[in-house]
Coordinates of C-alpha atoms and ligand atoms in Angstrom, one line a residue:
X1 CA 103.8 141.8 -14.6
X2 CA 102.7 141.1 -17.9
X3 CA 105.3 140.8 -21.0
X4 CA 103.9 143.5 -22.5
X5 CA 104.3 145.9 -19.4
X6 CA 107.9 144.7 -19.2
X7 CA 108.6 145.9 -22.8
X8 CA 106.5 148.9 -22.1
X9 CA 108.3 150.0 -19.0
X10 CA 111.8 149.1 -20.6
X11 CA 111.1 150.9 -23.7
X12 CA 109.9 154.7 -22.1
X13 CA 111.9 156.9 -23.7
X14 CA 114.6 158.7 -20.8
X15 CA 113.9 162.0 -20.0
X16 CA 116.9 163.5 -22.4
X17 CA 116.0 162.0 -25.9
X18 CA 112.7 164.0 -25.1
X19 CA 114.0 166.6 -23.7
X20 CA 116.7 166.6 -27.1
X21 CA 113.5 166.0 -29.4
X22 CA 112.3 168.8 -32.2
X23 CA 109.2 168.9 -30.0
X24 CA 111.4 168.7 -26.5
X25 CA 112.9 171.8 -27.6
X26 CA 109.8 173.4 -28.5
X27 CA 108.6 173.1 -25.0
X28 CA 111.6 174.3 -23.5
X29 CA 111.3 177.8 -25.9
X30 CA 108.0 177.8 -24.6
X31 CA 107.9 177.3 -21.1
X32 CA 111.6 177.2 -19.8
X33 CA 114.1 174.1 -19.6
X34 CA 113.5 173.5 -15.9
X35 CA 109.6 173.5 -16.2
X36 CA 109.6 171.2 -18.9
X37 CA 112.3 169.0 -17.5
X38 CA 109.8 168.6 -14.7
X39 CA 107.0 168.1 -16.3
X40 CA 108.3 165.6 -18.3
X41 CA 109.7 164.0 -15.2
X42 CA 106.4 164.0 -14.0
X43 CA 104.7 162.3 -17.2
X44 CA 107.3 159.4 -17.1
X45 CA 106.9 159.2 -13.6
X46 CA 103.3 158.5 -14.1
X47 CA 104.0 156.5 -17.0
X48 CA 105.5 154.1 -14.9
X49 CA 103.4 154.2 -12.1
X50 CA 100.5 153.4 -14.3
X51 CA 102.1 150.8 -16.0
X52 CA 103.7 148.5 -13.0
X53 CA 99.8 149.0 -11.7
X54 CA 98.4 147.1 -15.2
X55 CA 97.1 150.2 -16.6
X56 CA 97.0 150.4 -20.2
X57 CA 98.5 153.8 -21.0
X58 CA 99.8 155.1 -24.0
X59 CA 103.4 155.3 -24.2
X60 CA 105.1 156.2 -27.4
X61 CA 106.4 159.7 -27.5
X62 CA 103.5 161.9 -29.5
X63 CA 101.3 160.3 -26.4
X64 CA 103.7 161.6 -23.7
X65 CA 104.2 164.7 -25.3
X66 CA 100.8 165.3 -25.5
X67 CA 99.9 165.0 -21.8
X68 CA 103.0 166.7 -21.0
X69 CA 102.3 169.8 -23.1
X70 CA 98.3 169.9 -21.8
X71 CA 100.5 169.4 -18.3
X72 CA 102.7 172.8 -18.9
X73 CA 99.7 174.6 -20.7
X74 CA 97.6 174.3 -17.2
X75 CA 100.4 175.4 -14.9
X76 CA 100.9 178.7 -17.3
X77 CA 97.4 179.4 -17.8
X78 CA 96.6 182.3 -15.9
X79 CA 93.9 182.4 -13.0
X80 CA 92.7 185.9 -14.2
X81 CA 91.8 184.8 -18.0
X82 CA 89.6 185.9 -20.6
X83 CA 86.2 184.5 -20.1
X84 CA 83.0 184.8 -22.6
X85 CA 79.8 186.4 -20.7
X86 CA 76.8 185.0 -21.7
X87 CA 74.7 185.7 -18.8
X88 CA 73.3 189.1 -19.9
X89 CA 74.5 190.8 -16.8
X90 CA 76.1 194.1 -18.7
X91 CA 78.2 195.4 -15.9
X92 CA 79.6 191.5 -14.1
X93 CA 81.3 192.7 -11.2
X94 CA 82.8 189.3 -10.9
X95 CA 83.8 189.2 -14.2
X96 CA 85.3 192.4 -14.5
X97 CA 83.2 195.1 -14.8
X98 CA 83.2 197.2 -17.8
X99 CA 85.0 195.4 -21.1
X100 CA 86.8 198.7 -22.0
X101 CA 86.7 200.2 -26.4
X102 CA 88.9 200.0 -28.5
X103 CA 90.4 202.9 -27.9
X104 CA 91.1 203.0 -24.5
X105 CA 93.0 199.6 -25.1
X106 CA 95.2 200.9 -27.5
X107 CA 95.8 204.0 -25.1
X108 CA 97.0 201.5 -22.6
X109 CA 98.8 199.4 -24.7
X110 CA 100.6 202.7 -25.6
X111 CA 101.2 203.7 -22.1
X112 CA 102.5 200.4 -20.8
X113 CA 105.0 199.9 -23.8
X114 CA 106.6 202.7 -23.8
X115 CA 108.1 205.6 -21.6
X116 CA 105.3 208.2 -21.5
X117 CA 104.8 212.0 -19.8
X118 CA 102.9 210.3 -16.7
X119 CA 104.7 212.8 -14.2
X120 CA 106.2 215.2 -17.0
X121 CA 105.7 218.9 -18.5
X122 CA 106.6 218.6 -22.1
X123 CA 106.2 222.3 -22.5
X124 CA 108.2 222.9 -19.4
X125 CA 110.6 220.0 -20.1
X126 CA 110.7 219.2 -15.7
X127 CA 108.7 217.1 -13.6
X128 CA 104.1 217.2 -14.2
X129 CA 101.6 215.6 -12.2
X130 CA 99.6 212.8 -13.2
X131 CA 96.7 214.5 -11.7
X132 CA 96.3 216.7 -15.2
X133 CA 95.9 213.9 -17.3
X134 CA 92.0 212.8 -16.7
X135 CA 90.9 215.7 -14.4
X136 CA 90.5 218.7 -16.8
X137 CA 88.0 215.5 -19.3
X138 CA 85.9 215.1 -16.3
X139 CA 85.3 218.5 -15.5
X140 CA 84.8 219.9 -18.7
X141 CA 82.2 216.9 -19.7
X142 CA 80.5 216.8 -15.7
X143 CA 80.4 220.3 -15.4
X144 CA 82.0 219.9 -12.5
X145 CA 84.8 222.8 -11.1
X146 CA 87.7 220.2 -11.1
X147 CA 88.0 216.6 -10.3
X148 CA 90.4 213.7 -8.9
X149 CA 90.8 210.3 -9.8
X150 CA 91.9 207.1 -7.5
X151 CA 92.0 203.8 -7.4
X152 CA 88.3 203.0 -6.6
X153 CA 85.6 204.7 -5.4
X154 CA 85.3 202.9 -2.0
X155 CA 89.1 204.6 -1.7
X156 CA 87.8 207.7 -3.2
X157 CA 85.5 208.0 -0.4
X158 CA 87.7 207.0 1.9
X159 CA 90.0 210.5 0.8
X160 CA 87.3 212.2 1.2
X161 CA 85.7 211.9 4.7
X162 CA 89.8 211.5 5.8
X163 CA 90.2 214.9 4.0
X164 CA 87.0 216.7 5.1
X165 CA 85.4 215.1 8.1
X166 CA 87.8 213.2 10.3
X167 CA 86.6 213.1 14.0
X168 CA 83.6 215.3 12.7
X169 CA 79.8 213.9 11.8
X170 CA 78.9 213.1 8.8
X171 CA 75.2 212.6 8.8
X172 CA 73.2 210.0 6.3
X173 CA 70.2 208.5 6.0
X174 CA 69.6 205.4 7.7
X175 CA 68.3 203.8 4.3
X176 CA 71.3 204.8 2.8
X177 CA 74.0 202.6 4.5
X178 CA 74.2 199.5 2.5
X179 CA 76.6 196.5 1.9
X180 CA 77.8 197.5 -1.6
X181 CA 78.8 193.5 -2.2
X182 CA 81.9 191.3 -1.5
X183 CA 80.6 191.6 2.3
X184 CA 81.5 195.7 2.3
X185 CA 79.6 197.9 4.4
X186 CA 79.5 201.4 3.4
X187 CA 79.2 202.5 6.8
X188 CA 82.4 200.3 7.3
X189 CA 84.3 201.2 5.0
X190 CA 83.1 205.1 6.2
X191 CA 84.2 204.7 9.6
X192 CA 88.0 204.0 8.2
X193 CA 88.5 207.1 7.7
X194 CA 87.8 208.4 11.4
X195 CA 84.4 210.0 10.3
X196 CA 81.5 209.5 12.5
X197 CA 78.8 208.6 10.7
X198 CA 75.3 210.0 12.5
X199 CA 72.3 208.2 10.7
X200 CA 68.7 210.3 10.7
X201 CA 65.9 208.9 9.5
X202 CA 63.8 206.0 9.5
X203 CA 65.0 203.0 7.5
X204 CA 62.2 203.8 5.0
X205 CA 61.8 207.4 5.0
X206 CA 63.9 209.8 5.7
X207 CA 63.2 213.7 5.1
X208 CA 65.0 217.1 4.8
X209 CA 64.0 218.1 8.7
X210 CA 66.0 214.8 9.6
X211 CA 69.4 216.4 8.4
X212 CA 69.0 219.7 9.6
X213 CA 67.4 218.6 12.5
X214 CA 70.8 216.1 12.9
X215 CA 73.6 219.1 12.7
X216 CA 75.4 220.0 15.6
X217 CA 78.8 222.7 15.8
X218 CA 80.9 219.1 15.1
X219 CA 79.1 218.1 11.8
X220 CA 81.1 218.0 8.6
X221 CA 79.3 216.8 5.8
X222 CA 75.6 215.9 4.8
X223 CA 76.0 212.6 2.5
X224 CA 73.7 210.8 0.3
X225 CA 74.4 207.0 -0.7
X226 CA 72.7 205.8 -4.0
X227 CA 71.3 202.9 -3.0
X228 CA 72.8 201.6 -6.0
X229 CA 72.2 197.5 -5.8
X230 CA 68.9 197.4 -4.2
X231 CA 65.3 199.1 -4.5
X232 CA 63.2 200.4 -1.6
X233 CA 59.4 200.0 -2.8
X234 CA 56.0 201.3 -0.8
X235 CA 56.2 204.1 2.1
X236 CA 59.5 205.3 1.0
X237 CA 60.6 208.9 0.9
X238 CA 63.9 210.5 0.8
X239 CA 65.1 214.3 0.6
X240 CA 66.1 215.5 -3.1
X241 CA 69.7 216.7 -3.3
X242 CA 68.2 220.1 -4.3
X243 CA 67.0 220.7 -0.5
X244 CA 69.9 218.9 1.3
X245 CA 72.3 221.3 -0.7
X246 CA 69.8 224.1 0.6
X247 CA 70.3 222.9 3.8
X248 CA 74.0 221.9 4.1
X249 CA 75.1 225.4 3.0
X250 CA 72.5 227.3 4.8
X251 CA 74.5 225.5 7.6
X252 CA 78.2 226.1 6.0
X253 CA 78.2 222.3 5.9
X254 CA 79.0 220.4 2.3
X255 CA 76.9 218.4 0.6
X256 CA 78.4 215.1 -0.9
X257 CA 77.0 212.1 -3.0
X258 CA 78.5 208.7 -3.3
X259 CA 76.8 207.9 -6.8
X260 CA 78.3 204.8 -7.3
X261 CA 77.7 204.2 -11.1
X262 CA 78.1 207.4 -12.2
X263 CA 76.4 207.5 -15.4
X264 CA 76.9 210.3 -17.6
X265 CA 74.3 209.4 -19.8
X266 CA 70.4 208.7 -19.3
X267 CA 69.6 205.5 -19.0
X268 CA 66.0 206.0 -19.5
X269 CA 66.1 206.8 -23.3
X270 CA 66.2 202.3 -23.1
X271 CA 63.2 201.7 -21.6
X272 CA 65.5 201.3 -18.2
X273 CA 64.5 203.5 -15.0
X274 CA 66.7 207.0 -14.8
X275 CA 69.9 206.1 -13.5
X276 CA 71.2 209.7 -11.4
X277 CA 73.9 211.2 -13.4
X278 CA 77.0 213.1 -12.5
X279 CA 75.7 216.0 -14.2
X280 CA 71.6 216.3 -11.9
X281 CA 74.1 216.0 -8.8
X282 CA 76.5 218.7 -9.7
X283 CA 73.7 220.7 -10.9
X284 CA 71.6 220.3 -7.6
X285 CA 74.3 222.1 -5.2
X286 CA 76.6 218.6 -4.4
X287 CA 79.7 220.1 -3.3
X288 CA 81.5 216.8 -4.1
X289 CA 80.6 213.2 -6.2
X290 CA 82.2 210.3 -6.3
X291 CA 81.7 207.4 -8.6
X292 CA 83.4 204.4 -10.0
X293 CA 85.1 204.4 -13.5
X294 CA 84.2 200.9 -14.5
X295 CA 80.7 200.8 -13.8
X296 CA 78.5 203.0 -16.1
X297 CA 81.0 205.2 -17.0
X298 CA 82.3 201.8 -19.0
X299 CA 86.3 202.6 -18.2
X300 CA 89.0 200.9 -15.8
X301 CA 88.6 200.7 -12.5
X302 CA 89.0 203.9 -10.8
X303 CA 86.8 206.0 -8.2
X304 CA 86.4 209.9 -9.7
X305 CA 86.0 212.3 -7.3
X306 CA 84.5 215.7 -9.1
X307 CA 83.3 218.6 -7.7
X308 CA 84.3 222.1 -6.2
X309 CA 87.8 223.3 -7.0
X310 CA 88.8 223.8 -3.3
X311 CA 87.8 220.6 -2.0
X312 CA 89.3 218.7 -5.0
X313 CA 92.7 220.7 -4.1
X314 CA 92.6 219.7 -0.5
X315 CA 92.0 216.1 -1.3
X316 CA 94.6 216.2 -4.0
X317 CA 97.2 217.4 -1.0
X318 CA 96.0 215.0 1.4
X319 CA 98.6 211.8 2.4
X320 CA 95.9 209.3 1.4
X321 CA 96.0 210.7 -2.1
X322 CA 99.3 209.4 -2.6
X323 CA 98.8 205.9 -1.1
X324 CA 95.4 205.5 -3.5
X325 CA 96.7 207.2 -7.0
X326 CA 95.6 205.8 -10.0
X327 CA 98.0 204.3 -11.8
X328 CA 99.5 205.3 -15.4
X329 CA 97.2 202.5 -17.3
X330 CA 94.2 203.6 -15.3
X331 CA 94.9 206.9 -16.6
X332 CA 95.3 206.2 -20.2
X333 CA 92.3 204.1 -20.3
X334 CA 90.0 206.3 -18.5
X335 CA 91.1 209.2 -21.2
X336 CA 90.4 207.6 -24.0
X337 CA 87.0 205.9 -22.3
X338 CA 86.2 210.0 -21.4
X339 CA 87.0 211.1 -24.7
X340 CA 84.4 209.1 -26.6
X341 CA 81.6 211.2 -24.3
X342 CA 83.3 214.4 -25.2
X343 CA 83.1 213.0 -29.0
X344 CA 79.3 212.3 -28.4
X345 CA 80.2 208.6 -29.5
X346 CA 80.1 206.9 -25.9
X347 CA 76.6 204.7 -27.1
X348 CA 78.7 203.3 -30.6
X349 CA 82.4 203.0 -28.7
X350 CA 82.4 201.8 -25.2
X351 CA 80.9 198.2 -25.2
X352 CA 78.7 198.9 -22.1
X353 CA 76.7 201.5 -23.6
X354 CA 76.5 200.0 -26.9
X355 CA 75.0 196.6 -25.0
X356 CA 72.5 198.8 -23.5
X357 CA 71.7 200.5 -26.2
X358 CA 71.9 197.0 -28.7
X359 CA 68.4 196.8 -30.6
X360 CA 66.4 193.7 -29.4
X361 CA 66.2 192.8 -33.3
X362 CA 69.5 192.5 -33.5
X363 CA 70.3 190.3 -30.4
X364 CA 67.4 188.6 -31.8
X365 CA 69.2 187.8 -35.0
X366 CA 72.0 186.8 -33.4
X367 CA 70.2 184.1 -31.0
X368 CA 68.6 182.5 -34.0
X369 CA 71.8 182.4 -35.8
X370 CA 73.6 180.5 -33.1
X371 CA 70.8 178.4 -32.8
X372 CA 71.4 177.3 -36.7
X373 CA 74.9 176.7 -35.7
X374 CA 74.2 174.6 -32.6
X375 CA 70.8 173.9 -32.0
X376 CA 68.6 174.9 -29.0
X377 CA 65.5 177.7 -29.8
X378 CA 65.3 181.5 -29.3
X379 CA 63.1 182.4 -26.6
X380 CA 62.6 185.7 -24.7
X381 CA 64.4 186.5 -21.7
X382 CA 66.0 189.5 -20.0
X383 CA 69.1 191.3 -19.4
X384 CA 70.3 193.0 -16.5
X385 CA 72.5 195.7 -16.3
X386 CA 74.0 194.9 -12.9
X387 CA 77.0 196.6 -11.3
X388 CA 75.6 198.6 -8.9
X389 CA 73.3 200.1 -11.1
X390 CA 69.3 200.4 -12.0
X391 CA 68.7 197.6 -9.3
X392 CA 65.7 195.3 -10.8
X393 CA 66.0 197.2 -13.9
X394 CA 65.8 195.0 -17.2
X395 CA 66.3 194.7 -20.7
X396 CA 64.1 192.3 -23.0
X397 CA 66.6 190.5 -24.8
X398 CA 66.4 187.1 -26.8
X399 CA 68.2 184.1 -25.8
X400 CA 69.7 180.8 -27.1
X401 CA 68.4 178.1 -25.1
X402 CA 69.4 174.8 -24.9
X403 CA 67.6 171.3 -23.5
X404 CA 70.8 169.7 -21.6
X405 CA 70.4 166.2 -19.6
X406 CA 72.5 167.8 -16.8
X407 CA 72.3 171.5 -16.6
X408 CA 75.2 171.6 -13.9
X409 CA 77.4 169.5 -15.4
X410 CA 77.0 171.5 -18.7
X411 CA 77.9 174.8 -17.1
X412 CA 81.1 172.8 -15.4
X413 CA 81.6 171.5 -19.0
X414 CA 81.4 175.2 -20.4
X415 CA 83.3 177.0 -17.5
X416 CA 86.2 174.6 -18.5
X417 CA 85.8 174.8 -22.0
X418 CA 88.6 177.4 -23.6
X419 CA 88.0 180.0 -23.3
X420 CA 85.7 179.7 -20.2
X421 CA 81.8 180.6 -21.2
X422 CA 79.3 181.8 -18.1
X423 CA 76.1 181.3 -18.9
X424 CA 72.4 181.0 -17.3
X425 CA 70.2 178.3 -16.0
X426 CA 67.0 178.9 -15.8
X427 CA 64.3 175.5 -15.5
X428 CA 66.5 172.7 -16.5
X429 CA 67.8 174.9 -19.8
X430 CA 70.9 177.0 -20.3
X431 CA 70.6 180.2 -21.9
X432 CA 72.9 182.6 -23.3
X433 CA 72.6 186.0 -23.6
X434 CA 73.6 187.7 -27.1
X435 CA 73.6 190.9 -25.5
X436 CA 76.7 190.5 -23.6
X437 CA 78.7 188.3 -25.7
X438 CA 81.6 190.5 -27.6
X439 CA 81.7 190.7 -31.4
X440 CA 85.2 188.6 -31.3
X441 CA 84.3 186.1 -29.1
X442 CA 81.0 184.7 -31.2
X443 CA 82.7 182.0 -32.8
X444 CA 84.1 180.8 -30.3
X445 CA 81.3 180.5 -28.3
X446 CA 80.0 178.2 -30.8
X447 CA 82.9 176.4 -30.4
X448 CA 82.7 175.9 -27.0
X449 CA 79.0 174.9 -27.0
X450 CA 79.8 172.2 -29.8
X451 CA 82.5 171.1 -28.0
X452 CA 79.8 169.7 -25.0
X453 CA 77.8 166.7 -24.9
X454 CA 74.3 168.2 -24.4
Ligands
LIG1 C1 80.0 200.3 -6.4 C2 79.8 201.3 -5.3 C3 80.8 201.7 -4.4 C4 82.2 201.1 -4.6 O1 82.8 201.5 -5.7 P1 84.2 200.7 -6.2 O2 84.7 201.5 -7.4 O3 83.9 199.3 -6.5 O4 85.2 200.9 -5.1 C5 80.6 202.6 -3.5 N1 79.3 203.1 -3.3 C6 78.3 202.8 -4.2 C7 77.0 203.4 -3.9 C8 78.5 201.9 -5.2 O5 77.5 201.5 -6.0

C-alpha cells in the first residue's frame, strides 16, 4: 500500500463525527437515523474497499456525503414517480392513463386530508352511501336512468355478467372478443364471472340474424365489445346496437355494451374518426354500459356502469359490489372530472381533451421554441390518442427532433434523467411530442435534454 492510501484510510472520518455533522443531521431529519447510519456505513465501507484496492477515491467529507446523500435519495425514490410524456400517445396506459385537471386534484387532495361525508347523510346526520356521490353526475350528463361506479371496468363487467348472467349465455360476436392489453382476454376475464359466453358470427362479419338466431330459454344477455384497440378493415360487418336492442327485448333478453373509452364527447369535431359515446349507446336501447373512468372520460381509474335503474340497483346489491367499490379519492376525482362536462368546459379543463383538442399551430410553436432552447429541427409527425381508443386514429402534430449518435443510449440517458422523460425513436432521431408534454413540466424537459450528451 502506498503512503498516501495509508493516510487516506487512517484519516476516514468514523461513522459518528458524520453522523454528529450539520449535514449528518440533516440526513438523519430527512431520511431517519438508522437509514442514514447505514448508508453512511455503506459509503465508508466502500471507501475503504476502494482504497486498500489502489483506487483513487475521494475521501474528505463533502465527497462522502455526497455519494451518501445520492445513496439515500435512490432508496427513497419511489418506483411509481412522476414521468414527462413526450411520446404523443394522449391516453399512455403505461404511464397512467388520463393526467387528471386541476380540479379533480384539489377534490382529492381535499378528500384524503381530511374526514369527509364518504358514507354520511349530512341532512340526516347517520350513516350515506358512497354510491350517491358520482352516480346522480353520470346519469344526469349520460342520460342514463342511474349509474354505478367501481374500481375498473374489467371489474365492472365482471359485476355485471356475476349480477345478471351467471350460469346463463351471454352471446357476442366472434370479432368482438379481444385481448384488451397486459395479456387480458375479454372472454377471460368474462368467464370469471360464471357467464357462458356463446360467440355468433364469423370473425369478420357478424349480423343481427346471428344473435337472434343464437338465443335459447338459458340466454341472459346480448353484448357488444368495442373493439376498442384494434381496427377490422375490408369485408367487415357488424349489427348496429339499434337492431340488437330490437332484438334483445323482443326476446326479454338485455342488451349491454362494454364501451371501453367511454367518451362523452365526439371525437370527430378533430379530424379523428367518431369515437361511440355513452350517450348513441343509451340512446340506441343498451340496457346497460360500462366504461372506464381514465380513458376518454380523462378521470381516475374507475369502471362506470350506467344504464337502467333496475339493473343498476341489483348490481349495486350484489356481493361483488362490495369487494370492487371505488374508493373515496376515486370518488372525489371522478366528480370534479364529471363536473367540468356538466360545466361544458371538459375540452379547456381535463388535460386529455384539451391535448386533443390542442391547435397544431400551437404545438407547432412550442416545438420550435424548444428547438431554440436545445437544438434539433421541427418536423411533422403524429400523435396518437391511444388507450383503447380510435385505434389507428392520428393527430398531425409537430415534433422536436434531435440527431443523437446513440438513439438507445439517449432514451436510457433521458429515462434516467429527473424527472424521467419517454420519448420516440423514429430513424436514428428522437422526437418529442409537444402535444403530451404538460404546461409545468416544459422546463424541465429542457433540462433534461441539456443535461444529455447528444
Ligand atoms: C380498456 C377496456 C377494458 C378494461 O377497462 P379497465 O378500466 O382498464 O379495466 C375493457 N373493455 C374494453 C373494450 C376496453 O377498451
Amino acid at each position: 500500500m502506498s503512503e498516501k492510501t495509508i493516510n487516506a484510510l487512517r484519516t476516514l472520518p468514523a461513522v459518528d463525527q458524520l453522523l454528529n455533522s450539520p449535514t449528518g443531521h440533516d440526513l438523519i431529519a430527512r431520511y431517519g437515523r438508522s437509514q442514514t447510519l447505514d448508508a453512511l456505513r455503506a459509503e465508508l465501507d466502500s471507501c475503504r474497499a476502494g482504497l486498500r484496492a489502489g483506487k483513487s477515491i475521494a475521501s474528505d467529507l463533502d465527497s462522502i456525503f455526497e455519494r451518501t446523500t445520492r445513496a439515500l435519495e435512490n432508496t427513497f425514490r419511489p418506483s411509481l414517480r412522476a414521468v414527462i410524456n413526450a411520446t404523443g400517445v394522449i391516453i399512455h396506459t403505461n404511464l397512467g392513463r388520463a393526467p387528471l385537471s386541476l380540479a379533480a386534484q384539489h377534490a382529492i387532495r381535499e378528500v384524503a386530508a381530511q374526514y369527509n361525508t364518504l358514507e354520511f347523510d349530512l341532512d340526516e346526520g347517520k350513516r350515506g352511501s358512497r354510491l350517491v356521490h358520482a352516480g346522480s353526475l353520470i346519469a344526469e350528463i349520460t342520460g342514463a336512468e342511474a349509474a354505478l361506479v367501481v374500481n375498473n371496468n374489467a371489474a365492472g363487467l365482471v359485476l355485471l355478467l356475476s349480477a345478471l348472467a351467471k350460469e346463463r349465455e351471454v352471446i357476442i360476436s366472434r370479432g368482438q372478443l379481444v385481448e384488451i392489453g397486459g395479456g387480458f382476454r375479454v372472454p377471460e376475464v368474462m368467464e370469471q364471472s360464471g357467464a357462458k359466453l356463446v360467440e355468433v358470427g364469423a370473425t369478420n362479419r357478424t349480423r343481427a340474424s346471428d344473435y337472434e338466431r343464437a338465443i335459447t330459454p338459458n340466454s341472459a344477455l346480448l353484448m357488444r365489445a368495442h373493439a376498442s384497440n384494434f381496427k377490422m378493415v375490408g369485408f367487415t360487418e357488424s349489427a348496429s346496437l339499434d337492431e340488437m336492442a330490437e332484438i334483445a327485448h323482443r326476446h326479454h333478453l338485455y342488451l349491454v355494451d362494454d364501451l371501453g373509452s367511454g367518451a362523452l364527447l365526439d371525437t370527430a369535431q378533430f379530424g379523428l374518426e367518431h369515437e361511440p359515446t355513452v350517450q348513441e349507446s343509451l340512446q340506441a336501447g343498451v340496457d346497460l354500459v360500462a366504461f372506464s373512468g381514465d380513458k376518454l372520460l380523462g378521470g381516475p381509474q374507475a369502471g362506470i356502469l350506467a344504464g337502467k335503474k333496475v339493473l343498476i340497483d341489483l348490481l349495486k346489491r350484489h356481493p361483488l359490489a362490495r369487494a370492487i367499490r371505488a374508493d373515496k379519492l376515486c370518488l372525489a376525482g371522478l366528480v370534479a372530472t364529471l363536473d367540468h362536462y356538466r360545466k361544458g368546459e371538459a375540452l379547456e379543463q381535463i388535460p386529455v381533451w384539451r391535448m386533443i383538442a390542442r391547435p397544431l399551430e400551437d404545438i407547432r410553436s412550442t416545438a420550435q421554441n424548444w428547438a431554440q432552447q436545445v437544438g434539433g429541427t421541427v418536423i411533422e409527425g403524429e400523435s396518437t390518442v391511444g388507450g383503447g381508443s380510435l385505434p389507428g386514429a392520428t393527430l398531425p402534430t409537430a415534433l422536436l427532433a434531435l440527431e443523437v449518435a446513440h438513439a438507445d443510449e439517449y432514451m436510457d440517458g433521458l429515462r434516467h434523467a429527473n424527472p424521467p422523460v419517454i420519448a420516440r425513436v423514429a430513424a436514428g432521431k428522437v422526437l418529442f411530442d409537444p402535444r403530451t408534454v404538460l404546461p409545468g413540466q416544459e422546463n424541465f424537459l429542457m433540462d433534461s435534454i441539456n443535461s444529455q450528451r447528444t
